[in-house]
Tab-separated table of C-alpha atoms in Angstrom:
chain	number	residue	atom	x	y	z
A	1	ASP	CA	-158.940	-17.513	-69.556
A	2	THR	CA	-159.496	-16.602	-73.213
A	3	GLY	CA	-163.292	-16.436	-73.071
A	4	VAL	CA	-165.574	-13.416	-73.123
A	5	SER	CA	-165.164	-11.362	-69.948
A	6	GLN	CA	-167.785	-9.035	-68.501
A	7	ASN	CA	-167.482	-6.599	-65.624
A	8	PRO	CA	-168.921	-6.086	-63.168
A	9	ARG	CA	-170.728	-9.377	-62.550
A	10	HIS	CA	-173.334	-7.686	-60.394
A	11	LYS	CA	-174.511	-4.107	-60.114
A	12	ILE	CA	-177.114	-2.652	-57.785
A	13	THR	CA	-178.061	0.931	-58.485
A	14	LYS	CA	-180.689	3.401	-57.472
A	15	ARG	CA	-183.306	4.443	-59.950
A	16	GLY	CA	-182.174	7.435	-61.958
A	17	GLN	CA	-178.472	6.660	-61.744
A	18	ASN	CA	-176.270	5.907	-64.740
A	19	VAL	CA	-174.452	2.598	-65.062
A	20	THR	CA	-171.759	1.335	-67.422
A	21	PHE	CA	-170.833	-2.247	-68.174
A	22	ARG	CA	-167.737	-3.521	-69.893
A	23	CYS	CA	-167.234	-6.480	-72.209
A	24	ASP	CA	-163.898	-7.883	-73.354
A	25	PRO	CA	-164.515	-10.246	-76.270
A	26	ILE	CA	-162.314	-13.070	-77.457
A	27	SER	CA	-159.363	-11.224	-78.948
A	28	GLU	CA	-159.592	-12.347	-82.573
A	29	HIS	CA	-163.369	-11.924	-82.806
A	30	ASN	CA	-164.548	-8.989	-84.895
A	31	ARG	CA	-168.269	-9.369	-84.126
A	32	LEU	CA	-169.660	-8.289	-80.766
A	33	TYR	CA	-173.254	-8.439	-79.534
A	34	TRP	CA	-175.114	-7.166	-76.489
A	35	TYR	CA	-178.199	-8.949	-75.236
A	36	ARG	CA	-180.551	-8.533	-72.311
A	37	GLN	CA	-182.170	-11.484	-70.569
A	38	THR	CA	-184.921	-11.487	-67.969
A	39	LEU	CA	-186.115	-14.454	-65.946
A	40	GLY	CA	-187.840	-17.090	-68.033
A	41	GLN	CA	-187.070	-15.392	-71.318
A	42	GLY	CA	-184.558	-15.886	-74.065
A	43	PRO	CA	-181.796	-13.345	-74.633
A	44	GLU	CA	-183.144	-10.232	-76.352
A	45	PHE	CA	-180.916	-8.583	-78.949
A	46	LEU	CA	-179.785	-5.045	-78.131
A	47	THR	CA	-176.980	-4.116	-80.497
A	48	TYR	CA	-174.244	-5.439	-82.773
A	49	PHE	CA	-170.738	-4.264	-83.652
A	50	GLN	CA	-168.510	-5.357	-86.449
A	51	ASN	CA	-165.075	-4.169	-85.409
A	52	GLU	CA	-165.644	-0.592	-84.157
A	53	ALA	CA	-168.774	0.038	-86.233
A	54	GLN	CA	-172.187	-0.286	-84.603
A	55	LEU	CA	-174.170	-1.837	-87.451
A	56	GLU	CA	-177.390	-2.928	-85.796
A	57	LYS	CA	-179.435	-1.556	-82.939
A	58	SER	CA	-182.729	-2.949	-81.720
A	59	ARG	CA	-185.724	-0.713	-82.357
A	60	LEU	CA	-186.844	-1.609	-78.860
A	61	LEU	CA	-183.732	-0.019	-77.418
A	62	SER	CA	-184.462	3.182	-75.548
A	63	ASP	CA	-182.311	6.226	-76.251
A	64	ARG	CA	-181.148	5.911	-72.635
A	65	PHE	CA	-178.993	3.018	-73.834
A	66	SER	CA	-175.740	3.622	-75.659
A	67	ALA	CA	-172.924	1.303	-76.608
A	68	GLU	CA	-169.426	1.852	-77.894
A	69	ARG	CA	-166.593	-0.272	-79.130
A	70	PRO	CA	-163.600	2.001	-79.577
A	71	LYS	CA	-160.750	0.503	-81.574
A	72	GLY	CA	-162.821	-2.604	-82.188
A	73	SER	CA	-161.692	-4.307	-79.005
A	74	PHE	CA	-163.615	-4.046	-75.720
A	75	SER	CA	-167.118	-2.623	-75.617
A	76	THR	CA	-169.106	-0.633	-73.081
A	77	LEU	CA	-172.850	-0.442	-72.587
A	78	GLU	CA	-174.181	2.578	-70.715
A	79	ILE	CA	-177.674	2.979	-69.355
A	80	GLN	CA	-178.627	6.509	-68.339
A	81	ARG	CA	-181.340	7.394	-65.828
A	82	THR	CA	-181.948	3.754	-64.943
A	83	GLU	CA	-185.479	2.513	-64.356
A	84	GLN	CA	-186.695	-0.547	-62.465
A	85	GLY	CA	-187.619	-2.141	-65.765
A	86	ASP	CA	-183.947	-2.127	-66.731
A	87	SER	CA	-183.259	-4.816	-64.124
A	88	ALA	CA	-182.000	-7.817	-66.069
A	89	MET	CA	-178.948	-9.840	-66.985
A	90	TYR	CA	-176.899	-8.076	-69.659
A	91	LEU	CA	-175.004	-10.533	-71.809
A	92	CYS	CA	-172.176	-9.844	-74.195
A	93	ALA	CA	-171.197	-12.279	-76.935
A	94	SER	CA	-168.528	-12.342	-79.593
A	95	SER	CA	-168.084	-14.249	-82.813
A	96	SER	CA	-165.550	-14.598	-85.562
A	97	GLY	CA	-168.344	-15.027	-88.089
A	98	VAL	CA	-166.334	-17.497	-90.131
A	99	GLN	CA	-168.504	-20.276	-91.608
A	100	VAL	CA	-170.169	-21.302	-88.349
A	101	ALA	CA	-171.150	-18.076	-86.591
A	102	GLU	CA	-170.952	-19.527	-83.096
A	103	ALA	CA	-171.542	-16.830	-80.496
A	104	PHE	CA	-169.465	-17.103	-77.333
A	105	PHE	CA	-171.260	-15.547	-74.386
A	106	GLY	CA	-169.790	-13.975	-71.300
A	107	GLN	CA	-171.076	-14.663	-67.797
A	108	GLY	CA	-173.158	-11.517	-67.914
A	109	THR	CA	-173.708	-8.510	-65.671
A	110	ARG	CA	-176.750	-8.737	-63.451
A	111	LEU	CA	-178.287	-5.308	-62.958
A	112	THR	CA	-180.722	-4.601	-60.160
A	113	VAL	CA	-182.350	-1.181	-60.078
A	114	VAL	CA	-183.885	-0.329	-56.706
B	1	GLY	CA	-189.580	-8.602	-86.994
B	2	GLN	CA	-188.563	-12.221	-86.988
B	3	GLN	CA	-190.171	-14.253	-84.199
B	4	VAL	CA	-189.073	-17.678	-83.129
B	5	MET	CA	-191.525	-19.755	-81.101
B	6	GLN	CA	-190.471	-22.682	-78.945
B	7	ILE	CA	-192.524	-25.450	-77.391
B	8	PRO	CA	-192.890	-26.762	-74.809
B	9	GLN	CA	-191.905	-24.061	-72.321
B	10	TYR	CA	-191.076	-26.647	-69.706
B	11	GLN	CA	-190.646	-30.408	-69.489
B	12	HIS	CA	-189.905	-32.679	-66.578
B	13	VAL	CA	-188.712	-36.195	-67.403
B	14	GLN	CA	-187.317	-39.173	-65.576
B	15	GLU	CA	-183.708	-40.001	-66.287
B	16	GLY	CA	-183.541	-42.314	-69.279
B	17	GLU	CA	-186.620	-40.883	-71.003
B	18	ASP	CA	-186.366	-39.043	-74.303
B	19	PHE	CA	-186.942	-35.315	-74.740
B	20	THR	CA	-187.787	-33.147	-77.730
B	21	THR	CA	-188.098	-29.384	-78.093
B	22	TYR	CA	-189.515	-27.684	-81.170
B	23	CYS	CA	-188.751	-24.341	-82.742
B	24	ASN	CA	-191.130	-22.717	-85.231
B	25	SER	CA	-191.278	-19.553	-87.272
B	26	SER	CA	-193.884	-18.059	-89.586
B	27	THR	CA	-191.112	-16.880	-91.900
B	28	THR	CA	-188.111	-18.641	-93.385
B	29	LEU	CA	-185.241	-19.039	-90.983
B	30	SER	CA	-181.743	-18.188	-92.169
B	31	ASN	CA	-179.465	-20.244	-89.937
B	32	ILE	CA	-180.715	-22.017	-86.850
B	33	GLN	CA	-178.452	-22.244	-83.856
B	34	TRP	CA	-179.143	-24.165	-80.662
B	35	TYR	CA	-177.816	-23.118	-77.262
B	36	LYS	CA	-177.953	-24.642	-73.801
B	37	GLN	CA	-178.077	-22.542	-70.652
B	38	ARG	CA	-177.537	-24.239	-67.326
B	39	PRO	CA	-179.249	-22.737	-64.257
B	40	GLY	CA	-177.300	-19.621	-63.286
B	41	GLY	CA	-175.112	-19.899	-66.362
B	42	HIS	CA	-174.797	-18.303	-69.756
B	43	PRO	CA	-175.876	-19.679	-73.152
B	44	VAL	CA	-173.440	-22.163	-74.644
B	45	PHE	CA	-173.467	-22.940	-78.351
B	46	LEU	CA	-174.447	-26.475	-79.329
B	47	ILE	CA	-174.803	-26.496	-83.102
B	48	GLN	CA	-175.701	-24.548	-86.249
B	49	LEU	CA	-178.011	-25.793	-89.020
B	50	VAL	CA	-177.969	-24.085	-92.381
B	51	LYS	CA	-179.401	-26.364	-95.051
B	52	SER	CA	-182.997	-27.350	-95.649
B	53	GLY	CA	-183.675	-30.817	-94.216
B	54	GLU	CA	-180.329	-30.933	-92.454
B	55	VAL	CA	-179.867	-33.462	-89.639
B	56	LYS	CA	-176.902	-33.402	-87.286
B	57	LYS	CA	-176.067	-35.613	-84.332
B	58	GLN	CA	-173.934	-35.053	-81.271
B	59	LYS	CA	-173.845	-38.224	-79.186
B	60	ARG	CA	-177.378	-38.429	-77.691
B	61	LEU	CA	-178.533	-35.148	-79.283
B	62	THR	CA	-180.161	-35.031	-82.720
B	63	PHE	CA	-180.858	-31.704	-84.417
B	64	GLN	CA	-183.121	-31.259	-87.436
B	65	PHE	CA	-183.884	-28.354	-89.756
B	66	GLY	CA	-187.207	-28.539	-91.577
B	67	GLU	CA	-187.479	-28.849	-95.335
B	68	ALA	CA	-189.119	-25.441	-95.596
B	69	LYS	CA	-186.618	-23.922	-93.123
B	70	LYS	CA	-189.467	-22.782	-90.896
B	71	ASN	CA	-188.946	-25.212	-88.053
B	72	SER	CA	-186.262	-27.082	-86.191
B	73	SER	CA	-186.092	-29.632	-83.421
B	74	LEU	CA	-183.698	-30.941	-80.811
B	75	HIS	CA	-184.142	-34.506	-79.576
B	76	ILE	CA	-182.265	-35.959	-76.641
B	77	THR	CA	-182.212	-39.737	-76.324
B	78	ALA	CA	-182.065	-41.290	-72.865
B	79	THR	CA	-181.768	-38.092	-70.846
B	80	GLN	CA	-179.254	-37.768	-68.047
B	81	THR	CA	-179.246	-35.393	-65.081
B	82	THR	CA	-176.447	-33.467	-66.776
B	83	ASP	CA	-178.923	-32.512	-69.525
B	84	VAL	CA	-180.772	-30.206	-67.110
B	85	GLY	CA	-181.009	-26.653	-68.390
B	86	THR	CA	-182.852	-24.423	-70.814
B	87	TYR	CA	-182.488	-25.121	-74.506
B	88	PHE	CA	-182.826	-22.189	-76.880
B	89	CYS	CA	-183.113	-22.085	-80.613
B	90	ALA	CA	-181.994	-18.885	-82.293
B	91	ASP	CA	-182.131	-17.572	-85.836
B	92	MET	CA	-178.914	-15.991	-87.036
B	93	ASN	CA	-179.632	-13.721	-89.977
B	94	SER	CA	-177.584	-14.076	-93.136
B	95	GLY	CA	-175.524	-10.998	-92.316
B	96	TYR	CA	-174.556	-12.422	-88.919
B	97	SER	CA	-175.732	-9.178	-87.356
B	98	THR	CA	-178.608	-10.407	-85.217
B	99	LEU	CA	-179.390	-13.593	-83.352
B	100	THR	CA	-183.088	-13.861	-82.484
B	101	PHE	CA	-183.766	-16.284	-79.651
B	102	GLY	CA	-186.871	-18.239	-78.801
B	103	LYS	CA	-188.089	-18.253	-75.194
B	104	GLY	CA	-186.490	-21.612	-74.585
B	105	THR	CA	-187.552	-24.968	-73.203
B	106	MET	CA	-186.569	-25.685	-69.633
B	107	LEU	CA	-185.688	-29.334	-69.097
B	108	LEU	CA	-185.677	-30.908	-65.668
B	109	VAL	CA	-184.435	-34.481	-65.309
B	110	SER	CA	-185.173	-36.469	-62.177
B	111	PRO	CA	-182.829	-39.329	-61.227
């Protein structure tokens, strides 16, 4: 499968714990995005990487959230000291950004904070 | 920041009826993209509109970009049960660094 891969698919954690999600984009894609989606809402932008550089970060993003993309390949999103309000689907997408900037989304990681 | 509004939030049609969802912004949109998300699934790209007044068709789907680039629409002719899902419009900024989604229109099609 050459699509965007996200792991884990589901994560249940206790409030206050740290969690880390991984995203493996389509191999030739240099653009990588993280989004968060809650029920009944559209995906909400979190952050954007072009290769290994994090170029955009949502102002709504708490400093408990951090993302990395070492070597411009896979990316990780870490949430520290999780809160119940962090419960959501976390979506990763990648794009080649050539002419039509179609974003290919992964299946997402569903986080439940209890 | 950029806000993209979509209406209606929800529509229930009988199979064979037409369906339209509208996307509006108070500011000029850069590039409009449309995505479909099936229940339990992830967003899947449908199309991108770039030019003012642009119209594109994909079989029963017709996409339009307004002349002022402040609105867009998706029209489905003769809906089928396979059209069920949530349709999102999203504004991709010119630097390709952010994709701002509307809240989506959920379409339910009864056989």
